Tab-separated table of C-alpha atoms in Angstrom:
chain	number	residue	atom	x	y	z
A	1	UNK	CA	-31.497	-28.113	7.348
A	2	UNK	CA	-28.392	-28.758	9.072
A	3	UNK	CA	-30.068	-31.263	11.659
A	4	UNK	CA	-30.910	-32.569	8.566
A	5	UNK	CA	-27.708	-32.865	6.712
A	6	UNK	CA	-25.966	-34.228	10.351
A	7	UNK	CA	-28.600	-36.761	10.806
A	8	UNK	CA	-27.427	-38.143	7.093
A	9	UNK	CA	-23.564	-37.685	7.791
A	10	UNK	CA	-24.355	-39.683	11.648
A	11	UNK	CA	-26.664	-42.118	10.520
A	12	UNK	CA	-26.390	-42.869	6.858
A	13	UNK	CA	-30.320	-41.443	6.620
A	14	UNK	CA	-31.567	-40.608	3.481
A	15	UNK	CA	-30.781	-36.220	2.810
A	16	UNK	CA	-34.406	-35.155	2.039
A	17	UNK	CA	-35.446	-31.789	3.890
A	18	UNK	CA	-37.785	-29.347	1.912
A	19	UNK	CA	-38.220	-26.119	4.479
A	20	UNK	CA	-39.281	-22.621	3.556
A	21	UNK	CA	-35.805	-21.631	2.335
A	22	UNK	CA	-33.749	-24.455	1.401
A	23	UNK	CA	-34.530	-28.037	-0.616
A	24	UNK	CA	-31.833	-30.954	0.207
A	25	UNK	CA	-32.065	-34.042	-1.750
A	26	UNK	CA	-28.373	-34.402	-2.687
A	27	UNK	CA	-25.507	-35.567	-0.575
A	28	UNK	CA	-22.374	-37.169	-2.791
A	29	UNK	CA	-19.813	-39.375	-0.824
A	30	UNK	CA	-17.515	-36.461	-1.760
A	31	UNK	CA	-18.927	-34.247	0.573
A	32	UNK	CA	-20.167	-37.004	3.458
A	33	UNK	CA	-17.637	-36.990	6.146
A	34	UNK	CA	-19.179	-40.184	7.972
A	35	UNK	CA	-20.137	-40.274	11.612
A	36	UNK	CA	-18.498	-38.414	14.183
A	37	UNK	CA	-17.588	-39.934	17.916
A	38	UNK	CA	-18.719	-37.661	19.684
A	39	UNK	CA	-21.797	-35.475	20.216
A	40	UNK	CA	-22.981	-33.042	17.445
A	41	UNK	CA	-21.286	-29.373	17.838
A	42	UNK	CA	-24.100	-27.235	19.641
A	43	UNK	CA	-25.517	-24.529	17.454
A	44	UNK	CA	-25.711	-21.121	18.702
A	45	UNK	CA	-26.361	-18.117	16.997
A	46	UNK	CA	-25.941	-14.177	17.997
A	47	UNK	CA	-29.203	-12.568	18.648
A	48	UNK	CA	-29.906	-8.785	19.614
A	49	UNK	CA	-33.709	-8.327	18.605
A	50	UNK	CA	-37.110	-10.281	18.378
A	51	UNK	CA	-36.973	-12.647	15.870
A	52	UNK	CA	-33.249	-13.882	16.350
A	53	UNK	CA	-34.129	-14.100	19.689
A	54	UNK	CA	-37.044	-16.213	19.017
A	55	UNK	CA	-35.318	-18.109	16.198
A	56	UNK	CA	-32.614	-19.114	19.055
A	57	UNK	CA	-34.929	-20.409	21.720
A	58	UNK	CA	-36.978	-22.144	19.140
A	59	UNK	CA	-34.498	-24.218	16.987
A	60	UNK	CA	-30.886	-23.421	19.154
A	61	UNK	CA	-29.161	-24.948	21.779
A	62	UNK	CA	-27.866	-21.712	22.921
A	63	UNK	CA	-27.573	-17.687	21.855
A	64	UNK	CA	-24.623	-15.652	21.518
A	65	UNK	CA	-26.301	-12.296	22.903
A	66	UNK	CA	-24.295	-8.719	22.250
A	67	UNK	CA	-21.924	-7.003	24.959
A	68	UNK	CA	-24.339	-4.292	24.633
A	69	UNK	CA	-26.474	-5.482	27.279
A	70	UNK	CA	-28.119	-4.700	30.636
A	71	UNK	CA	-29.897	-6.695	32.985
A	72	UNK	CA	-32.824	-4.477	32.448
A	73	UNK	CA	-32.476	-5.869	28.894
A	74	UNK	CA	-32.159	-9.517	29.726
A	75	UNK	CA	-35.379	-9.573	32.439
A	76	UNK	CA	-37.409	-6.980	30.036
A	77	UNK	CA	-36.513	-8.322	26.659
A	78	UNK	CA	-33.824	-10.919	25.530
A	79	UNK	CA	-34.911	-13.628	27.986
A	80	UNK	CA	-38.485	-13.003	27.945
A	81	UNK	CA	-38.404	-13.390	23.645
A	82	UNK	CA	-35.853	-16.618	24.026
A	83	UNK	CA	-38.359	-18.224	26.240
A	84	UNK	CA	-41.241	-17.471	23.274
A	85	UNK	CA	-39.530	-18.920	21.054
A	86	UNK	CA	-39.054	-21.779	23.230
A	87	UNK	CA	-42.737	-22.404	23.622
A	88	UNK	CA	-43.276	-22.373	19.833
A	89	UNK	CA	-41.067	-25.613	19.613
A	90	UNK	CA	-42.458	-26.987	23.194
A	91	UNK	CA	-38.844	-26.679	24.881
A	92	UNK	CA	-37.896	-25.657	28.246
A	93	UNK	CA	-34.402	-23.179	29.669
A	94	UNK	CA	-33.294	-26.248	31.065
A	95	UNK	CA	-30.024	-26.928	29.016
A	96	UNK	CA	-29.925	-24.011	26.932
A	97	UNK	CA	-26.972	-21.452	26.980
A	98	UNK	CA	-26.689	-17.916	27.009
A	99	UNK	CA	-23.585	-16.584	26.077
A	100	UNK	CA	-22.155	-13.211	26.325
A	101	UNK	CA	-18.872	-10.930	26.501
A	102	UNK	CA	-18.932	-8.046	29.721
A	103	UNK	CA	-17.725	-4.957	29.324
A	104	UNK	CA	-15.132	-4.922	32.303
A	105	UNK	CA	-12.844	-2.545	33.888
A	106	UNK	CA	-10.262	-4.080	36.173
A	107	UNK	CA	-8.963	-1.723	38.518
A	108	UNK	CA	-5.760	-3.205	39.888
A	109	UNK	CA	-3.517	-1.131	38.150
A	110	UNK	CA	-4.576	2.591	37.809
A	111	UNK	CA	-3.237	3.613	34.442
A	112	UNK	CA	-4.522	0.106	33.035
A	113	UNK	CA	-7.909	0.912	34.822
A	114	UNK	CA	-7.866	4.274	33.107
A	115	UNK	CA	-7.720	2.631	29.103
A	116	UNK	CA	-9.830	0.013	30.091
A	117	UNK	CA	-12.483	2.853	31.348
A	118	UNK	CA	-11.735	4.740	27.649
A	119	UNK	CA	-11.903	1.836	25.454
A	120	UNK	CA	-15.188	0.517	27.236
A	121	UNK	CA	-16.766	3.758	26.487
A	122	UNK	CA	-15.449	3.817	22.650
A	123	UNK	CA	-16.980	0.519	22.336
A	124	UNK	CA	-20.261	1.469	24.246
A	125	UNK	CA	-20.403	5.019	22.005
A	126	UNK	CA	-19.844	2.878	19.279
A	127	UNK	CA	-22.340	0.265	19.596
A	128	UNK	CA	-25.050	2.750	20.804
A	129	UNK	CA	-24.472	4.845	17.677
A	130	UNK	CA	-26.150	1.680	15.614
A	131	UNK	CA	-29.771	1.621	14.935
A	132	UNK	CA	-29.890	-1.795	14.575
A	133	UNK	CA	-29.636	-2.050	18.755
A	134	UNK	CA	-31.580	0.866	19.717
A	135	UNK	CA	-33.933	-1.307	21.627
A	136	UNK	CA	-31.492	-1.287	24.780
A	137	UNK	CA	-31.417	2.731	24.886
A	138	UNK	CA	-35.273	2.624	24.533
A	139	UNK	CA	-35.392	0.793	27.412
A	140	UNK	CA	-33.143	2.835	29.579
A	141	UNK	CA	-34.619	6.242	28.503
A	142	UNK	CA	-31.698	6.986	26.322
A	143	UNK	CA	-32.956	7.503	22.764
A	144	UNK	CA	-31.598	10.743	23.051
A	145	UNK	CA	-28.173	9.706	23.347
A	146	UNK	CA	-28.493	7.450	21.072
A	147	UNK	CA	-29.616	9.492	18.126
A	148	UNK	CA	-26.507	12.188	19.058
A	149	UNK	CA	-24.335	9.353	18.422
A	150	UNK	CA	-25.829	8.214	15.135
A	151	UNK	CA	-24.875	11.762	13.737
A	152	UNK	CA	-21.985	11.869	15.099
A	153	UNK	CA	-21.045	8.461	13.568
A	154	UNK	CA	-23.192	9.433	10.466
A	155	UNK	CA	-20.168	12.710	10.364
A	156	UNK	CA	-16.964	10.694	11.290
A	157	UNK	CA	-16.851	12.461	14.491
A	158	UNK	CA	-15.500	9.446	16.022
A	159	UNK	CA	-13.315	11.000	19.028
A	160	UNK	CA	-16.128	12.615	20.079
A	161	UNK	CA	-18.711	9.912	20.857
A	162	UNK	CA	-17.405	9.017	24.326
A	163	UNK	CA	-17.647	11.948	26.181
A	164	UNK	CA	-21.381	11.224	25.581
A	165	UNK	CA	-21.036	8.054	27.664
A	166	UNK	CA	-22.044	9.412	31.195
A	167	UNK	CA	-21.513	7.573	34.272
A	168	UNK	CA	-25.096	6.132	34.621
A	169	UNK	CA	-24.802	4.418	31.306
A	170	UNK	CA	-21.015	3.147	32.295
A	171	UNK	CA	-21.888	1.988	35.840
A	172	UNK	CA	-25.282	0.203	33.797
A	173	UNK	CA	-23.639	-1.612	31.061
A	174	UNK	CA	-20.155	-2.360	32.775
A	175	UNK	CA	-18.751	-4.091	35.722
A	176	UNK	CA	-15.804	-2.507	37.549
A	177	UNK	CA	-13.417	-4.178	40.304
A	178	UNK	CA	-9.758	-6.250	40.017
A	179	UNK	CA	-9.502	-9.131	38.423
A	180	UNK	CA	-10.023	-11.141	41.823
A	181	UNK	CA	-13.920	-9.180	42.388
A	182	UNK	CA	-14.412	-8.998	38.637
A	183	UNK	CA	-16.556	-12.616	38.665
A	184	UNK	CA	-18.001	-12.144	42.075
A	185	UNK	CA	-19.471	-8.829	40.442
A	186	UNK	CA	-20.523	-10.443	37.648
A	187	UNK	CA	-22.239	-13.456	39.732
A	188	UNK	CA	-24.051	-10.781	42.007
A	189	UNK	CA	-25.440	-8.896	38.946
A	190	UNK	CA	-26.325	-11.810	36.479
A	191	UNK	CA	-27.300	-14.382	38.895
A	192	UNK	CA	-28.720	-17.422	36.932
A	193	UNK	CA	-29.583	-14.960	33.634
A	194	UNK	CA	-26.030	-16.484	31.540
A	195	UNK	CA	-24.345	-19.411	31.626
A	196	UNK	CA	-20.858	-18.331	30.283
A	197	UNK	CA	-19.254	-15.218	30.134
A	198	UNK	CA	-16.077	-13.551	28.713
A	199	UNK	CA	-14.435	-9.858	29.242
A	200	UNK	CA	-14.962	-7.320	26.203
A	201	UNK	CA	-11.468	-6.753	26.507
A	202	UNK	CA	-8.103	-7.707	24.341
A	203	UNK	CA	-6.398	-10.805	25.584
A	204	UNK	CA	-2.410	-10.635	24.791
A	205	UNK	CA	-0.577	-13.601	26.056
A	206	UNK	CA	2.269	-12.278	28.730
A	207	UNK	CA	0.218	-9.278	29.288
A	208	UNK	CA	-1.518	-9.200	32.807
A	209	UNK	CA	-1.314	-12.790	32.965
A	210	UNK	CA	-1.645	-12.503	37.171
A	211	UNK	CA	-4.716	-10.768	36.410
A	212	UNK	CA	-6.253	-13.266	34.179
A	213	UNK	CA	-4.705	-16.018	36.286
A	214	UNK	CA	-7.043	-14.175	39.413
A	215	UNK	CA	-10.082	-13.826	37.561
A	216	UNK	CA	-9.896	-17.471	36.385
A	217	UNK	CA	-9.562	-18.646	39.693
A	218	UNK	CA	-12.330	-16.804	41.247
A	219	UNK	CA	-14.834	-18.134	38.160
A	220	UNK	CA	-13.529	-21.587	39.624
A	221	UNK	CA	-14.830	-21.229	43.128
């Protein structure tokens, strides 16, 4: 539908698209922007489970997949579902992105290391606490964990969820080194599996700028 609508907008083409959930027939100069100069924006979506996953390789030009991630979960499950929906629509990898934020800990300065290391496990309690992506603790063995933080969440026993986060799950789901090592790390444990990545972590302009400022360079080598 919104190939659809572009191709009308680019190339003045008649808007008639009947799928299984929308009907276009109607586009009003009001609402035609004309033709852009440039390429069409890519379309992404975020994907955790089957179907999105499948809907992205099949119809996307890339996926937005969830910091909540291992590369257990990539090889075993995200990839392998991205690739099946690529072969309903006769496409190849070649070309398409995968996108995701890292949980990262940067270690240059101790007491920054130290939040970092709390607020990645908030967020990992936090995320692991949600049915909706229990498919990554199946796949590690850690349903177990996972249901003790749905009840905790499910009783607004929020401070109490990280403690739960032990180190195999941290060391699994994070990467930990300065700022310089940060996208070494990250290029030893993804390899080819993404093709962009960003830290799961707040960015505030004049805060650890050198840190950013090392990280950036090493992505640039």
């Amino acid at each position: 539908a919104i190939r659809a609508v572009w191709d009308c907008w680019q190339n003045d083409a008649p808007l008639h698209f009947r799928g299984e959930f929308f009907n276009l027939k109607l586009m009003t100069p009001f609402f035609n922007p004309g033709p852009l100069d440039v390429p069409n924006p890519p379309i992404y979506i975020a994907a955790v489970n089957k179907q999105m996953l499948q809907l992205a390789g099949e119809l996307c030009d890339g996926v937005h997949l969830h910091a909540l991630h291992s590369v257990k979960y990539l090889d075993e499950f995200a990839l392998p579902h991205i690739e099946a929906g690529m072969a309903k629509s006769g496409r190849q990898r070649e070309g398409f992105g995968v996108v995701t934020a890292v949980f990262a800990i940067p270690t240059d300065d101790p007491a920054y290391a130290a939040w970092a290391e709390s607020h990645v496990k908030q967020q990992i309690a936090f995320y692991m606490s949600t049915p909706a992506y229990r498919v990554l603790a199946q796949l590690h063995g850690w349903e177990e964990i996972a249901t003790q933080l749905s009840e905790l969440a499910r009783y607004g026993r929020w401070p109490d969820m990280p403690a739960l986060i032990n180190d195999d799950i941290l060391n699994t789901l994070a990467v930990t080194g300065t700022w310089a090592e940060l996208p070494d790390i990250i290029r030893e444990k993804y390899g080819n599996r993404i093709t962009r990545v960003g830290y799961y972590l707040p960015f505030i302009p004049g805060q650890n700028d050198a840190g950013w400022r090392a990280t950036i360079a090493g992505f640039n080598r």
